[in-house]
Amino acid sequence: MTQLTLKVEGMSCGHCVNSVEGAVKGLGASAKVDLRSGLVTVDYDAAQLSADAIKAAIEDQGYDVV
């Protein structure tokens, strides 16, 4: 497993957490959101999924990966 930590802007509530975690889960990975720091930690199989695909899935939910 590979771990990726992303800084994500625009998250402010439980709905945001559910949106981001759900988008990542839909790709076959798992995510943990820390609203206070704005960080999203993703555990994924790098042989099956790219970091760019994870970033795109989060951005598709309306958040900015910086």
mmCIF file of C-alpha atoms in Angstrom:
data_model
loop_
_atom_site.group_PDB
_atom_site.id
_atom_site.type_symbol
_atom_site.label_atom_id
_atom_site.label_comp_id
_atom_site.label_asym_id
_atom_site.label_seq_id
_atom_site.Cartn_x
_atom_site.Cartn_y
_atom_site.Cartn_z
ATOM 1 C CA MET A 1 0.000 0.000 0.000
ATOM 2 C CA THR A 2 1.035 3.542 -0.735
ATOM 3 C CA GLN A 3 0.094 6.503 1.432
ATOM 4 C CA LEU A 4 -0.512 9.968 0.004
ATOM 5 C CA THR A 5 -1.255 13.119 2.009
ATOM 6 C CA LEU A 6 -2.975 15.947 0.179
ATOM 7 C CA LYS A 7 -3.767 19.519 1.212
ATOM 8 C CA VAL A 8 -7.388 20.138 0.237
ATOM 9 C CA GLU A 9 -9.103 23.522 0.419
ATOM 10 C CA GLY A 10 -12.825 24.146 0.726
ATOM 11 C CA MET A 11 -13.728 21.454 3.272
ATOM 12 C CA SER A 12 -15.619 22.749 6.306
ATOM 13 C CA CYS A 13 -18.157 20.201 7.577
ATOM 14 C CA GLY A 14 -19.194 16.576 7.902
ATOM 15 C CA HIS A 15 -20.749 16.607 4.447
ATOM 16 C CA CYS A 16 -17.368 17.605 3.020
ATOM 17 C CA VAL A 17 -15.713 14.703 4.832
ATOM 18 C CA ASN A 18 -18.299 12.272 3.468
ATOM 19 C CA SER A 19 -17.934 13.639 -0.070
ATOM 20 C CA VAL A 20 -14.160 13.332 -0.146
ATOM 21 C CA GLU A 21 -13.987 9.964 1.603
ATOM 22 C CA GLY A 22 -16.778 8.610 -0.632
ATOM 23 C CA ALA A 23 -15.073 9.785 -3.817
ATOM 24 C CA VAL A 24 -11.814 8.109 -2.825
ATOM 25 C CA LYS A 25 -13.594 4.939 -1.709
ATOM 26 C CA GLY A 26 -15.278 4.784 -5.114
ATOM 27 C CA LEU A 27 -11.809 4.432 -6.628
ATOM 28 C CA GLY A 28 -10.990 1.459 -4.424
ATOM 29 C CA ALA A 29 -8.874 3.361 -1.895
ATOM 30 C CA SER A 30 -9.465 4.653 1.619
ATOM 31 C CA ALA A 31 -9.181 8.207 2.909
ATOM 32 C CA LYS A 32 -9.119 9.954 6.251
ATOM 33 C CA VAL A 33 -10.004 13.647 6.340
ATOM 34 C CA ASP A 34 -8.730 16.050 8.999
ATOM 35 C CA LEU A 35 -10.927 19.149 8.704
ATOM 36 C CA ARG A 36 -8.851 21.211 11.115
ATOM 37 C CA SER A 37 -5.646 20.906 9.086
ATOM 38 C CA GLY A 38 -7.295 20.471 5.681
ATOM 39 C CA LEU A 39 -5.325 17.297 5.073
ATOM 40 C CA VAL A 40 -6.581 14.138 3.421
ATOM 41 C CA THR A 41 -4.555 10.959 3.909
ATOM 42 C CA VAL A 42 -5.180 8.310 1.276
ATOM 43 C CA ASP A 43 -4.092 4.664 1.375
ATOM 44 C CA TYR A 44 -4.125 3.053 -2.055
ATOM 45 C CA ASP A 45 -2.543 0.409 -4.281
ATOM 46 C CA ALA A 46 -0.199 2.306 -6.615
ATOM 47 C CA ALA A 47 -0.305 -0.585 -9.074
ATOM 48 C CA GLN A 48 -4.054 -0.079 -9.500
ATOM 49 C CA LEU A 49 -4.527 3.663 -9.017
ATOM 50 C CA SER A 50 -2.581 6.871 -9.655
ATOM 51 C CA ALA A 51 -2.207 9.918 -7.434
ATOM 52 C CA ASP A 52 -3.574 12.025 -10.299
ATOM 53 C CA ALA A 53 -6.786 9.961 -10.374
ATOM 54 C CA ILE A 54 -7.231 10.492 -6.625
ATOM 55 C CA LYS A 55 -6.696 14.239 -6.970
ATOM 56 C CA ALA A 56 -9.164 14.385 -9.874
ATOM 57 C CA ALA A 57 -11.830 12.499 -7.890
ATOM 58 C CA ILE A 58 -11.514 14.971 -5.004
ATOM 59 C CA GLU A 59 -11.587 17.963 -7.337
ATOM 60 C CA ASP A 60 -14.695 16.524 -9.052
ATOM 61 C CA GLN A 61 -16.434 16.913 -5.672
ATOM 62 C CA GLY A 62 -15.762 20.664 -5.803
ATOM 63 C CA TYR A 63 -12.645 20.926 -3.625
ATOM 64 C CA ASP A 64 -9.212 22.257 -4.514
ATOM 65 C CA VAL A 65 -6.168 20.024 -4.113
ATOM 66 C CA VAL A 66 -3.193 22.319 -3.583
#
